[in-house]
């Protein structure tokens, strides 16, 4: 086995077909990190001139010439092959010394326990032995941290698409409430459109509102531009938009249809030919009409003269056989229109019949992770899938003395 630096093309060829492929371990991600002024390194192990393990690492400057390394969702390696794992990290430690790296934070993407849709452990298998072995060779586990490490956390939600081939199959795989919400978006004529600089600016506005509501820092317009530049067509922004005139036309058509039906039924009442069922139907129509007029007033108040409402936006990245919903923002005033449902439905429908076999909802949190607010998880759960628990961060110390000084300095601050 040979430990060596890899070029980006050979790494990307390896990563795209790897069982643990992830967009953060890719050539486009290397380009994005460089746009963020990060030093990027790709290390790998070759055997018989074939790559058998590899990882994308970035260096973050901390003080003077010293750096901290990061490897997110990697390296891509057979974690059950202890000889290979030991060889990789022993050589990685030596290689990082020449880059003035004091330690390297590793966030691998193997699962700890298999979990079901509710986040409950299912089955007796686990990967605790991998965590134990990494600790023994000096790659120290930092504990089961449920905070938003790497801006995401260690809990994810995935949906398997391998058995889905038709839209009805996909719809049937959702829970009842999610199916109803999607049908509602279709009835309301929501449009889902993608990309364009104008939409990117609108998306940032949504993200800023979401960040303020959920108390996190948004990355800003320049980051999203860099993301699009690095990933190209593999990164797409989708916006759910409501055309006010089309929406009102739909409501007015319903009102007209109900009034026509009511007139026929009322004629029976006037002629004393109406049954109890007919009278009950008139009562139901009146309630529906009241609701529709209420909707017209509501949309006039919400739109305030605007021709369209921007309901929600999501950025997706397609890499290998996986589609990842990376960033999403909503305007809370328009939650009732289910914009995010419309976007996910559009993207998932387009996945059918392609090489995409997995949908990654990305980070999530619920009772399984100690979260009090599980609304984000319940939304994702409605589409079907399962919770995935990863172990979190590990640290490989490269320069013991400088690492000790760095940790002391952090505690003093």
mmCIF file of C-alpha atoms in Angstrom:
data_model
loop_
_atom_site.group_PDB
_atom_site.id
_atom_site.type_symbol
_atom_site.label_atom_id
_atom_site.label_comp_id
_atom_site.label_asym_id
_atom_site.label_seq_id
_atom_site.Cartn_x
_atom_site.Cartn_y
_atom_site.Cartn_z
ATOM 1 C CA UNK A 1 0.000 0.000 0.000
ATOM 2 C CA UNK A 2 1.156 3.535 -0.820
ATOM 3 C CA UNK A 3 -0.025 6.707 0.945
ATOM 4 C CA UNK A 4 0.048 9.644 -1.438
ATOM 5 C CA UNK A 5 -1.430 12.971 -2.474
ATOM 6 C CA UNK A 6 -4.155 12.591 -5.105
ATOM 7 C CA UNK A 7 -5.183 14.936 -7.873
ATOM 8 C CA UNK A 8 -8.772 16.146 -7.857
ATOM 9 C CA UNK A 9 -9.945 14.271 -10.913
ATOM 10 C CA UNK A 10 -8.814 10.838 -9.733
ATOM 11 C CA UNK A 11 -10.244 11.557 -6.285
ATOM 12 C CA UNK A 12 -13.585 12.608 -7.765
ATOM 13 C CA UNK A 13 -13.762 9.461 -9.904
ATOM 14 C CA UNK A 14 -13.213 7.400 -6.739
ATOM 15 C CA UNK A 15 -15.610 9.405 -4.582
ATOM 16 C CA UNK A 16 -18.588 9.427 -6.963
ATOM 17 C CA UNK A 17 -18.908 5.642 -6.955
ATOM 18 C CA UNK A 18 -17.882 4.977 -3.355
ATOM 19 C CA UNK A 19 -20.521 3.419 -1.083
ATOM 20 C CA UNK A 20 -20.128 6.328 1.357
ATOM 21 C CA UNK A 21 -19.992 9.017 -1.336
ATOM 22 C CA UNK A 22 -20.795 12.529 -0.112
ATOM 23 C CA UNK A 23 -20.763 15.886 -1.890
ATOM 24 C CA UNK A 24 -18.459 17.324 0.806
ATOM 25 C CA UNK A 25 -15.875 14.742 -0.306
ATOM 26 C CA UNK A 26 -15.671 15.841 -3.935
ATOM 27 C CA UNK A 27 -13.738 17.894 -6.466
ATOM 28 C CA UNK A 28 -16.382 20.667 -6.482
ATOM 29 C CA UNK A 29 -16.151 20.869 -2.683
ATOM 30 C CA UNK A 30 -12.393 21.327 -2.960
ATOM 31 C CA UNK A 31 -13.023 24.247 -5.313
ATOM 32 C CA UNK A 32 -15.592 25.758 -2.929
ATOM 33 C CA UNK A 33 -13.160 25.515 -0.012
ATOM 34 C CA UNK A 34 -10.518 27.287 -2.070
ATOM 35 C CA UNK A 35 -12.983 30.060 -2.876
ATOM 36 C CA UNK A 36 -13.296 30.408 0.907
ATOM 37 C CA UNK A 37 -9.513 30.851 1.106
ATOM 38 C CA UNK A 38 -8.885 27.400 2.602
ATOM 39 C CA UNK A 39 -5.839 25.261 1.823
ATOM 40 C CA UNK A 40 -7.061 21.966 0.349
ATOM 41 C CA UNK A 41 -5.278 18.603 0.436
ATOM 42 C CA UNK A 42 -6.423 15.227 -0.883
ATOM 43 C CA UNK A 43 -4.711 12.181 0.570
ATOM 44 C CA UNK A 44 -5.255 8.599 -0.496
ATOM 45 C CA UNK A 45 -4.018 5.041 -0.321
ATOM 46 C CA UNK A 46 -3.257 3.133 -3.508
ATOM 47 C CA UNK A 47 -2.784 -0.582 -3.944
ATOM 48 C CA UNK A 48 -1.750 -1.994 -7.330
ATOM 49 C CA UNK A 49 -2.163 1.546 -8.649
ATOM 50 C CA UNK A 50 -5.850 1.600 -7.588
ATOM 51 C CA UNK A 51 -7.258 3.992 -4.977
ATOM 52 C CA UNK A 52 -8.648 2.043 -2.014
ATOM 53 C CA UNK A 53 -9.093 4.942 0.447
ATOM 54 C CA UNK A 54 -9.118 8.731 0.144
ATOM 55 C CA UNK A 55 -10.107 11.900 1.922
ATOM 56 C CA UNK A 56 -10.490 15.610 1.219
ATOM 57 C CA UNK A 57 -8.894 17.745 3.934
ATOM 58 C CA UNK A 58 -8.961 21.507 4.431
ATOM 59 C CA UNK A 59 -6.643 23.565 6.617
ATOM 60 C CA UNK A 60 -7.864 26.435 8.788
ATOM 61 C CA UNK A 61 -5.304 28.972 9.975
ATOM 62 C CA UNK A 62 -5.344 29.496 13.768
ATOM 63 C CA UNK A 63 -2.208 31.499 14.638
ATOM 64 C CA UNK A 64 1.169 32.148 13.089
ATOM 65 C CA UNK A 65 2.026 29.373 10.630
ATOM 66 C CA UNK A 66 -0.153 26.799 12.409
ATOM 67 C CA UNK A 67 -3.342 25.166 11.132
ATOM 68 C CA UNK A 68 -6.119 22.806 12.129
ATOM 69 C CA UNK A 69 -7.151 20.197 9.589
ATOM 70 C CA UNK A 70 -10.731 19.188 8.831
ATOM 71 C CA UNK A 71 -12.147 16.163 7.044
ATOM 72 C CA UNK A 72 -15.948 16.268 6.854
ATOM 73 C CA UNK A 73 -17.861 13.035 6.077
ATOM 74 C CA UNK A 74 -14.610 11.244 5.367
ATOM 75 C CA UNK A 75 -12.220 9.774 4.703
ATOM 76 C CA UNK A 76 -13.816 7.335 2.267
ATOM 77 C CA UNK A 77 -12.444 4.070 3.565
ATOM 78 C CA UNK A 78 -13.441 0.554 4.607
ATOM 79 C CA UNK A 79 -13.731 1.181 8.344
ATOM 80 C CA UNK A 80 -13.844 -2.552 9.069
ATOM 81 C CA UNK A 81 -10.362 -3.035 7.564
ATOM 82 C CA UNK A 82 -8.260 -2.231 10.628
ATOM 83 C CA UNK A 83 -4.938 -2.627 8.828
ATOM 84 C CA UNK A 84 -5.985 -0.096 6.186
ATOM 85 C CA UNK A 85 -7.444 2.327 8.748
ATOM 86 C CA UNK A 86 -4.281 2.247 10.866
ATOM 87 C CA UNK A 87 -2.065 2.692 7.804
ATOM 88 C CA UNK A 88 -4.121 5.679 6.626
ATOM 89 C CA UNK A 89 -4.057 7.596 9.905
ATOM 90 C CA UNK A 90 -0.440 6.846 10.759
ATOM 91 C CA UNK A 91 0.616 8.249 7.399
ATOM 92 C CA UNK A 92 -1.864 11.119 7.613
ATOM 93 C CA UNK A 93 -0.317 12.266 10.890
ATOM 94 C CA UNK A 94 3.129 12.321 9.322
ATOM 95 C CA UNK A 95 1.914 14.079 6.172
ATOM 96 C CA UNK A 96 0.124 16.856 8.075
ATOM 97 C CA UNK A 97 3.242 17.733 10.062
ATOM 98 C CA UNK A 98 4.786 19.352 7.009
ATOM 99 C CA UNK A 99 1.740 21.649 6.754
ATOM 100 C CA UNK A 100 2.174 22.963 10.346
ATOM 101 C CA UNK A 101 -1.022 21.203 11.365
ATOM 102 C CA UNK A 102 -1.440 20.803 15.146
ATOM 103 C CA UNK A 103 -4.466 18.498 14.940
ATOM 104 C CA UNK A 104 -7.056 17.255 12.484
ATOM 105 C CA UNK A 105 -10.797 17.046 13.135
ATOM 106 C CA UNK A 106 -12.328 13.990 11.458
ATOM 107 C CA UNK A 107 -16.117 13.679 11.043
ATOM 108 C CA UNK A 108 -16.679 10.247 9.449
ATOM 109 C CA UNK A 109 -20.012 9.256 7.960
ATOM 110 C CA UNK A 110 -20.423 5.699 9.219
ATOM 111 C CA UNK A 111 -23.460 4.969 11.389
ATOM 112 C CA UNK A 112 -23.269 4.232 15.120
ATOM 113 C CA UNK A 113 -26.532 2.267 15.466
ATOM 114 C CA UNK A 114 -29.097 1.413 12.789
ATOM 115 C CA UNK A 115 -32.229 3.478 13.459
ATOM 116 C CA UNK A 116 -35.769 3.540 12.081
ATOM 117 C CA UNK A 117 -38.032 6.394 11.005
ATOM 118 C CA UNK A 118 -38.729 7.280 14.655
ATOM 119 C CA UNK A 119 -35.049 7.361 15.559
ATOM 120 C CA UNK A 120 -35.334 4.153 17.566
ATOM 121 C CA UNK A 121 -32.489 1.636 17.462
ATOM 122 C CA UNK A 122 -33.479 -1.334 15.312
ATOM 123 C CA UNK A 123 -31.409 -4.496 15.336
ATOM 124 C CA UNK A 124 -28.378 -5.523 17.352
ATOM 125 C CA UNK A 125 -25.665 -4.457 14.895
ATOM 126 C CA UNK A 126 -23.587 -1.376 15.636
ATOM 127 C CA UNK A 127 -20.213 0.179 14.848
ATOM 128 C CA UNK A 128 -18.981 0.759 18.388
ATOM 129 C CA UNK A 129 -15.986 -1.457 17.601
ATOM 130 C CA UNK A 130 -14.881 1.035 14.921
ATOM 131 C CA UNK A 131 -15.043 3.895 17.418
ATOM 132 C CA UNK A 132 -13.091 1.832 19.943
ATOM 133 C CA UNK A 133 -10.400 0.975 17.394
ATOM 134 C CA UNK A 134 -10.015 4.598 16.285
ATOM 135 C CA UNK A 135 -9.501 5.605 19.912
ATOM 136 C CA UNK A 136 -6.831 2.927 20.310
ATOM 137 C CA UNK A 137 -4.814 4.168 17.329
ATOM 138 C CA UNK A 138 -4.940 7.788 18.483
ATOM 139 C CA UNK A 139 -7.960 9.095 16.584
ATOM 140 C CA UNK A 140 -9.849 10.216 19.670
ATOM 141 C CA UNK A 141 -13.632 10.356 19.746
ATOM 142 C CA UNK A 142 -14.915 13.672 21.126
ATOM 143 C CA UNK A 143 -18.137 12.221 22.495
ATOM 144 C CA UNK A 144 -21.698 12.047 21.218
ATOM 145 C CA UNK A 145 -22.119 15.784 20.791
ATOM 146 C CA UNK A 146 -25.669 16.721 19.759
ATOM 147 C CA UNK A 147 -24.870 20.346 18.947
ATOM 148 C CA UNK A 148 -24.666 21.603 15.357
ATOM 149 C CA UNK A 149 -21.105 20.436 14.683
ATOM 150 C CA UNK A 150 -19.955 21.501 11.213
ATOM 151 C CA UNK A 151 -23.124 23.575 11.063
ATOM 152 C CA UNK A 152 -25.206 20.412 10.665
ATOM 153 C CA UNK A 153 -24.854 18.018 13.590
ATOM 154 C CA UNK A 154 -24.434 14.259 13.635
ATOM 155 C CA UNK A 155 -28.068 13.280 13.005
ATOM 156 C CA UNK A 156 -29.428 12.969 9.470
ATOM 157 C CA UNK A 157 -32.572 11.767 7.690
ATOM 158 C CA UNK A 158 -32.443 9.677 4.504
ATOM 159 C CA UNK A 159 -35.048 8.326 2.107
ATOM 160 C CA UNK A 160 -34.284 5.283 -0.046
ATOM 161 C CA UNK A 161 -35.536 5.592 -3.649
ATOM 162 C CA UNK A 162 -34.341 2.224 -4.911
ATOM 163 C CA UNK A 163 -37.849 0.694 -4.912
ATOM 164 C CA UNK A 164 -39.708 3.694 -6.337
ATOM 165 C CA UNK A 165 -40.441 4.041 -10.048
ATOM 166 C CA UNK A 166 -43.724 5.963 -10.438
ATOM 167 C CA UNK A 167 -45.154 9.162 -8.966
ATOM 168 C CA UNK A 168 -47.986 7.240 -7.317
ATOM 169 C CA UNK A 169 -45.468 4.934 -5.610
ATOM 170 C CA UNK A 170 -43.647 8.003 -4.346
ATOM 171 C CA UNK A 171 -46.823 9.671 -3.121
ATOM 172 C CA UNK A 172 -47.929 6.479 -1.368
ATOM 173 C CA UNK A 173 -44.608 6.384 0.511
ATOM 174 C CA UNK A 174 -45.496 9.663 2.291
ATOM 175 C CA UNK A 175 -47.745 9.911 5.333
ATOM 176 C CA UNK A 176 -51.354 11.099 4.995
ATOM 177 C CA UNK A 177 -50.735 14.707 6.060
ATOM 178 C CA UNK A 178 -47.835 15.115 3.622
ATOM 179 C CA UNK A 179 -49.900 13.703 0.742
ATOM 180 C CA UNK A 180 -52.689 16.145 1.570
ATOM 181 C CA UNK A 181 -50.287 19.085 1.689
ATOM 182 C CA UNK A 182 -48.812 18.171 -1.693
ATOM 183 C CA UNK A 183 -52.271 17.870 -3.256
ATOM 184 C CA UNK A 184 -53.054 21.286 -1.787
ATOM 185 C CA UNK A 185 -49.995 22.825 -3.481
ATOM 186 C CA UNK A 186 -51.129 21.385 -6.805
ATOM 187 C CA UNK A 187 -54.659 22.711 -6.320
ATOM 188 C CA UNK A 188 -53.313 26.169 -5.444
ATOM 189 C CA UNK A 189 -51.219 26.258 -8.645
ATOM 190 C CA UNK A 190 -47.911 26.776 -6.868
ATOM 191 C CA UNK A 191 -45.044 27.057 -9.322
ATOM 192 C CA UNK A 192 -41.573 25.688 -8.602
ATOM 193 C CA UNK A 193 -38.767 27.354 -10.547
ATOM 194 C CA UNK A 194 -35.007 27.033 -10.342
ATOM 195 C CA UNK A 195 -31.790 29.043 -10.558
ATOM 196 C CA UNK A 196 -31.105 32.566 -11.793
ATOM 197 C CA UNK A 197 -29.345 35.472 -10.027
ATOM 198 C CA UNK A 198 -32.654 37.172 -9.246
ATOM 199 C CA UNK A 199 -33.929 34.045 -7.495
ATOM 200 C CA UNK A 200 -30.653 33.711 -5.583
ATOM 201 C CA UNK A 201 -31.151 37.178 -4.088
ATOM 202 C CA UNK A 202 -34.727 36.243 -3.139
ATOM 203 C CA UNK A 203 -33.448 33.017 -1.584
ATOM 204 C CA UNK A 204 -30.947 34.914 0.574
ATOM 205 C CA UNK A 205 -33.824 37.069 1.805
ATOM 206 C CA UNK A 206 -35.683 33.893 2.819
ATOM 207 C CA UNK A 207 -32.577 32.513 4.527
ATOM 208 C CA UNK A 208 -32.098 35.724 6.508
ATOM 209 C CA UNK A 209 -35.682 35.503 7.767
ATOM 210 C CA UNK A 210 -35.227 31.834 8.641
ATOM 211 C CA UNK A 211 -31.920 32.536 10.408
ATOM 212 C CA UNK A 212 -33.530 35.254 12.528
ATOM 213 C CA UNK A 213 -36.452 32.983 13.410
ATOM 214 C CA UNK A 214 -34.330 29.941 14.269
ATOM 215 C CA UNK A 215 -31.350 31.820 15.721
ATOM 216 C CA UNK A 216 -28.460 30.915 13.434
ATOM 217 C CA UNK A 217 -26.081 32.885 11.212
ATOM 218 C CA UNK A 218 -26.802 32.707 7.500
ATOM 219 C CA UNK A 219 -23.830 32.280 5.157
ATOM 220 C CA UNK A 220 -24.726 35.203 2.916
ATOM 221 C CA UNK A 221 -25.020 35.860 -0.819
ATOM 222 C CA UNK A 222 -21.312 35.504 -1.639
ATOM 223 C CA UNK A 223 -21.215 31.981 -0.184
ATOM 224 C CA UNK A 224 -24.194 30.815 -2.239
ATOM 225 C CA UNK A 225 -22.646 32.333 -5.356
ATOM 226 C CA UNK A 226 -19.415 30.467 -4.640
ATOM 227 C CA UNK A 227 -21.370 27.254 -4.058
ATOM 228 C CA UNK A 228 -23.051 27.604 -7.434
ATOM 229 C CA UNK A 229 -19.734 28.451 -9.106
ATOM 230 C CA UNK A 230 -18.019 25.380 -7.647
ATOM 231 C CA UNK A 231 -20.795 22.819 -8.188
ATOM 232 C CA UNK A 232 -22.278 24.219 -11.399
ATOM 233 C CA UNK A 233 -25.377 22.364 -12.597
ATOM 234 C CA UNK A 234 -25.024 19.880 -9.726
ATOM 235 C CA UNK A 235 -26.223 22.626 -7.360
ATOM 236 C CA UNK A 236 -29.711 23.940 -8.009
ATOM 237 C CA UNK A 237 -31.821 26.502 -6.202
ATOM 238 C CA UNK A 238 -35.581 25.961 -6.301
ATOM 239 C CA UNK A 239 -38.152 28.555 -5.248
ATOM 240 C CA UNK A 240 -41.841 27.927 -4.597
ATOM 241 C CA UNK A 241 -43.855 30.885 -5.858
ATOM 242 C CA UNK A 242 -47.549 31.711 -5.682
ATOM 243 C CA UNK A 243 -49.018 33.770 -8.516
ATOM 244 C CA UNK A 244 -51.686 35.897 -6.861
ATOM 245 C CA UNK A 245 -53.946 36.285 -9.906
ATOM 246 C CA UNK A 246 -53.864 32.558 -10.713
ATOM 247 C CA UNK A 247 -54.583 31.706 -7.071
ATOM 248 C CA UNK A 248 -57.535 34.106 -6.911
ATOM 249 C CA UNK A 249 -58.841 32.861 -10.265
ATOM 250 C CA UNK A 250 -58.895 29.343 -8.837
ATOM 251 C CA UNK A 251 -60.818 30.474 -5.765
ATOM 252 C CA UNK A 252 -63.280 32.510 -7.824
ATOM 253 C CA UNK A 253 -63.896 29.499 -10.062
ATOM 254 C CA UNK A 254 -64.692 27.412 -6.976
ATOM 255 C CA UNK A 255 -67.039 30.139 -5.756
ATOM 256 C CA UNK A 256 -68.786 30.191 -9.139
ATOM 257 C CA UNK A 257 -69.150 26.397 -9.158
ATOM 258 C CA UNK A 258 -70.568 26.364 -5.629
ATOM 259 C CA UNK A 259 -72.998 29.193 -6.427
ATOM 260 C CA UNK A 260 -74.214 27.338 -9.513
ATOM 261 C CA UNK A 261 -74.789 24.166 -7.498
ATOM 262 C CA UNK A 262 -76.427 26.098 -4.668
ATOM 263 C CA UNK A 263 -78.871 27.798 -7.036
ATOM 264 C CA UNK A 264 -80.062 24.413 -8.320
ATOM 265 C CA UNK A 265 -80.463 23.062 -4.787
ATOM 266 C CA UNK A 266 -82.194 26.222 -3.546
ATOM 267 C CA UNK A 267 -84.753 25.876 -6.336
ATOM 268 C CA UNK A 268 -85.684 22.459 -4.925
ATOM 269 C CA UNK A 269 -86.081 24.006 -1.484
ATOM 270 C CA UNK A 270 -88.276 26.795 -2.839
ATOM 271 C CA UNK A 271 -90.453 24.196 -4.584
ATOM 272 C CA UNK A 272 -90.628 22.218 -1.336
ATOM 273 C CA UNK A 273 -88.958 19.265 -3.103
ATOM 274 C CA UNK A 274 -85.766 19.246 -1.024
ATOM 275 C CA UNK A 275 -84.730 16.328 1.161
ATOM 276 C CA UNK A 276 -82.768 16.633 4.395
ATOM 277 C CA UNK A 277 -79.682 15.592 2.428
ATOM 278 C CA UNK A 278 -80.226 18.524 0.040
ATOM 279 C CA UNK A 279 -80.528 20.994 2.922
ATOM 280 C CA UNK A 280 -77.383 19.592 4.526
ATOM 281 C CA UNK A 281 -75.571 20.026 1.221
ATOM 282 C CA UNK A 282 -76.659 23.677 1.064
ATOM 283 C CA UNK A 283 -75.328 24.218 4.590
ATOM 284 C CA UNK A 284 -72.000 22.665 3.576
ATOM 285 C CA UNK A 285 -71.815 24.832 0.445
ATOM 286 C CA UNK A 286 -72.460 27.948 2.545
ATOM 287 C CA UNK A 287 -69.616 27.020 4.879
ATOM 288 C CA UNK A 288 -67.325 26.383 1.918
ATOM 289 C CA UNK A 289 -68.268 29.722 0.363
ATOM 290 C CA UNK A 290 -67.560 31.537 3.626
ATOM 291 C CA UNK A 291 -64.167 29.845 3.765
ATOM 292 C CA UNK A 292 -63.375 30.798 0.164
ATOM 293 C CA UNK A 293 -64.308 34.450 0.700
ATOM 294 C CA UNK A 294 -62.109 34.388 3.787
ATOM 295 C CA UNK A 295 -59.230 33.076 1.647
ATOM 296 C CA UNK A 296 -59.711 35.927 -0.834
ATOM 297 C CA UNK A 297 -59.478 38.476 1.957
ATOM 298 C CA UNK A 298 -56.457 36.688 3.429
ATOM 299 C CA UNK A 299 -54.543 36.682 0.149
ATOM 300 C CA UNK A 300 -55.328 40.370 -0.425
ATOM 301 C CA UNK A 301 -53.926 41.163 3.022
ATOM 302 C CA UNK A 302 -50.845 38.968 2.519
ATOM 303 C CA UNK A 303 -50.011 40.109 -0.996
ATOM 304 C CA UNK A 304 -50.412 43.850 -0.321
ATOM 305 C CA UNK A 305 -50.523 44.513 -4.054
ATOM 306 C CA UNK A 306 -47.702 42.110 -5.001
ATOM 307 C CA UNK A 307 -48.198 39.927 -8.074
ATOM 308 C CA UNK A 308 -46.493 36.891 -6.546
ATOM 309 C CA UNK A 309 -45.372 35.580 -3.169
ATOM 310 C CA UNK A 310 -42.034 33.839 -2.628
ATOM 311 C CA UNK A 311 -42.986 31.058 -0.221
ATOM 312 C CA UNK A 312 -39.874 28.936 0.238
ATOM 313 C CA UNK A 313 -36.516 28.098 -1.281
ATOM 314 C CA UNK A 314 -34.191 25.087 -1.127
ATOM 315 C CA UNK A 315 -30.711 24.474 -2.556
ATOM 316 C CA UNK A 316 -30.021 20.869 -3.595
ATOM 317 C CA UNK A 317 -26.778 19.200 -4.570
ATOM 318 C CA UNK A 318 -26.696 16.098 -6.755
ATOM 319 C CA UNK A 319 -23.527 14.053 -6.301
ATOM 320 C CA UNK A 320 -23.037 10.389 -7.124
ATOM 321 C CA UNK A 321 -26.317 8.587 -6.501
ATOM 322 C CA UNK A 322 -27.481 11.031 -3.823
ATOM 323 C CA UNK A 323 -29.612 14.177 -3.838
ATOM 324 C CA UNK A 324 -29.028 16.387 -0.798
ATOM 325 C CA UNK A 325 -31.370 19.134 0.400
ATOM 326 C CA UNK A 326 -28.593 21.381 1.669
ATOM 327 C CA UNK A 327 -30.102 24.753 2.612
ATOM 328 C CA UNK A 328 -33.734 25.743 3.007
ATOM 329 C CA UNK A 329 -35.576 28.924 3.930
ATOM 330 C CA UNK A 330 -39.231 29.863 4.420
ATOM 331 C CA UNK A 331 -41.288 32.965 5.036
ATOM 332 C CA UNK A 332 -43.342 32.129 8.121
ATOM 333 C CA UNK A 333 -46.212 34.328 6.931
ATOM 334 C CA UNK A 334 -46.828 31.820 4.145
ATOM 335 C CA UNK A 335 -46.388 28.509 5.983
ATOM 336 C CA UNK A 336 -49.974 27.570 5.195
ATOM 337 C CA UNK A 337 -49.204 27.363 1.471
ATOM 338 C CA UNK A 338 -46.693 24.506 2.013
ATOM 339 C CA UNK A 339 -44.008 25.852 -0.292
ATOM 340 C CA UNK A 340 -41.316 23.435 0.935
ATOM 341 C CA UNK A 341 -43.656 20.502 0.244
ATOM 342 C CA UNK A 342 -44.087 21.685 -3.344
ATOM 343 C CA UNK A 343 -40.327 21.958 -3.858
ATOM 344 C CA UNK A 344 -39.507 18.536 -2.398
ATOM 345 C CA UNK A 345 -42.286 16.951 -4.448
ATOM 346 C CA UNK A 346 -40.935 18.495 -7.657
ATOM 347 C CA UNK A 347 -37.345 17.405 -7.001
ATOM 348 C CA UNK A 348 -38.285 13.917 -5.795
ATOM 349 C CA UNK A 349 -40.564 13.357 -8.792
ATOM 350 C CA UNK A 350 -37.705 14.305 -11.103
ATOM 351 C CA UNK A 351 -35.462 11.753 -9.381
ATOM 352 C CA UNK A 352 -37.660 8.840 -10.444
ATOM 353 C CA UNK A 353 -36.079 6.760 -13.183
ATOM 354 C CA UNK A 354 -32.626 8.336 -12.739
ATOM 355 C CA UNK A 355 -29.430 7.053 -11.115
ATOM 356 C CA UNK A 356 -30.391 8.871 -7.894
ATOM 357 C CA UNK A 357 -31.263 6.211 -5.317
ATOM 358 C CA UNK A 358 -31.069 8.224 -2.103
ATOM 359 C CA UNK A 359 -32.538 11.505 -0.903
ATOM 360 C CA UNK A 360 -30.604 13.148 1.923
ATOM 361 C CA UNK A 361 -32.701 15.577 3.979
ATOM 362 C CA UNK A 362 -29.435 16.455 5.740
ATOM 363 C CA UNK A 363 -29.350 17.506 9.384
ATOM 364 C CA UNK A 364 -32.253 16.850 11.715
ATOM 365 C CA UNK A 365 -33.027 16.725 15.416
ATOM 366 C CA UNK A 366 -35.678 15.172 17.618
ATOM 367 C CA UNK A 367 -36.198 13.439 20.942
ATOM 368 C CA UNK A 368 -33.530 10.904 19.942
ATOM 369 C CA UNK A 369 -30.970 13.759 19.999
ATOM 370 C CA UNK A 370 -32.353 15.518 23.061
ATOM 371 C CA UNK A 371 -34.042 18.309 21.094
ATOM 372 C CA UNK A 372 -37.146 19.989 22.506
ATOM 373 C CA UNK A 373 -38.322 21.321 19.140
ATOM 374 C CA UNK A 374 -38.719 18.485 16.641
ATOM 375 C CA UNK A 375 -40.757 20.329 14.014
ATOM 376 C CA UNK A 376 -37.984 20.083 11.427
ATOM 377 C CA UNK A 377 -37.753 16.315 11.974
ATOM 378 C CA UNK A 378 -41.534 15.805 11.811
ATOM 379 C CA UNK A 379 -41.640 17.653 8.479
ATOM 380 C CA UNK A 380 -38.969 15.352 7.023
ATOM 381 C CA UNK A 381 -40.506 12.245 8.600
ATOM 382 C CA UNK A 382 -43.704 12.905 6.660
ATOM 383 C CA UNK A 383 -41.886 12.068 3.416
ATOM 384 C CA UNK A 384 -40.774 8.666 4.729
ATOM 385 C CA UNK A 385 -37.253 7.485 5.411
ATOM 386 C CA UNK A 386 -35.103 6.804 8.441
ATOM 387 C CA UNK A 387 -32.937 8.574 10.986
ATOM 388 C CA UNK A 388 -29.172 8.138 10.626
ATOM 389 C CA UNK A 389 -26.879 8.592 13.621
ATOM 390 C CA UNK A 390 -23.227 9.347 12.970
ATOM 391 C CA UNK A 391 -20.574 9.365 15.731
ATOM 392 C CA UNK A 392 -19.577 13.024 15.459
ATOM 393 C CA UNK A 393 -16.065 14.405 15.703
ATOM 394 C CA UNK A 394 -12.742 12.655 16.240
ATOM 395 C CA UNK A 395 -9.403 14.419 16.722
ATOM 396 C CA UNK A 396 -6.049 13.212 15.451
ATOM 397 C CA UNK A 397 -3.275 15.096 17.273
ATOM 398 C CA UNK A 398 -0.391 15.911 14.924
ATOM 399 C CA UNK A 399 1.803 18.212 17.044
ATOM 400 C CA UNK A 400 1.327 17.336 20.729
ATOM 401 C CA UNK A 401 3.176 20.338 22.163
ATOM 402 C CA UNK A 402 1.476 22.995 20.020
ATOM 403 C CA UNK A 403 -1.881 21.274 20.421
ATOM 404 C CA UNK A 404 -1.474 21.475 24.204
ATOM 405 C CA UNK A 405 -0.605 25.191 24.029
ATOM 406 C CA UNK A 406 -3.566 25.824 21.738
ATOM 407 C CA UNK A 407 -5.990 24.101 24.118
ATOM 408 C CA UNK A 408 -4.617 26.074 27.088
ATOM 409 C CA UNK A 409 -5.018 29.334 25.162
ATOM 410 C CA UNK A 410 -8.629 28.460 24.292
ATOM 411 C CA UNK A 411 -9.453 27.800 27.947
ATOM 412 C CA UNK A 412 -7.924 31.123 29.008
ATOM 413 C CA UNK A 413 -10.061 32.971 26.456
#
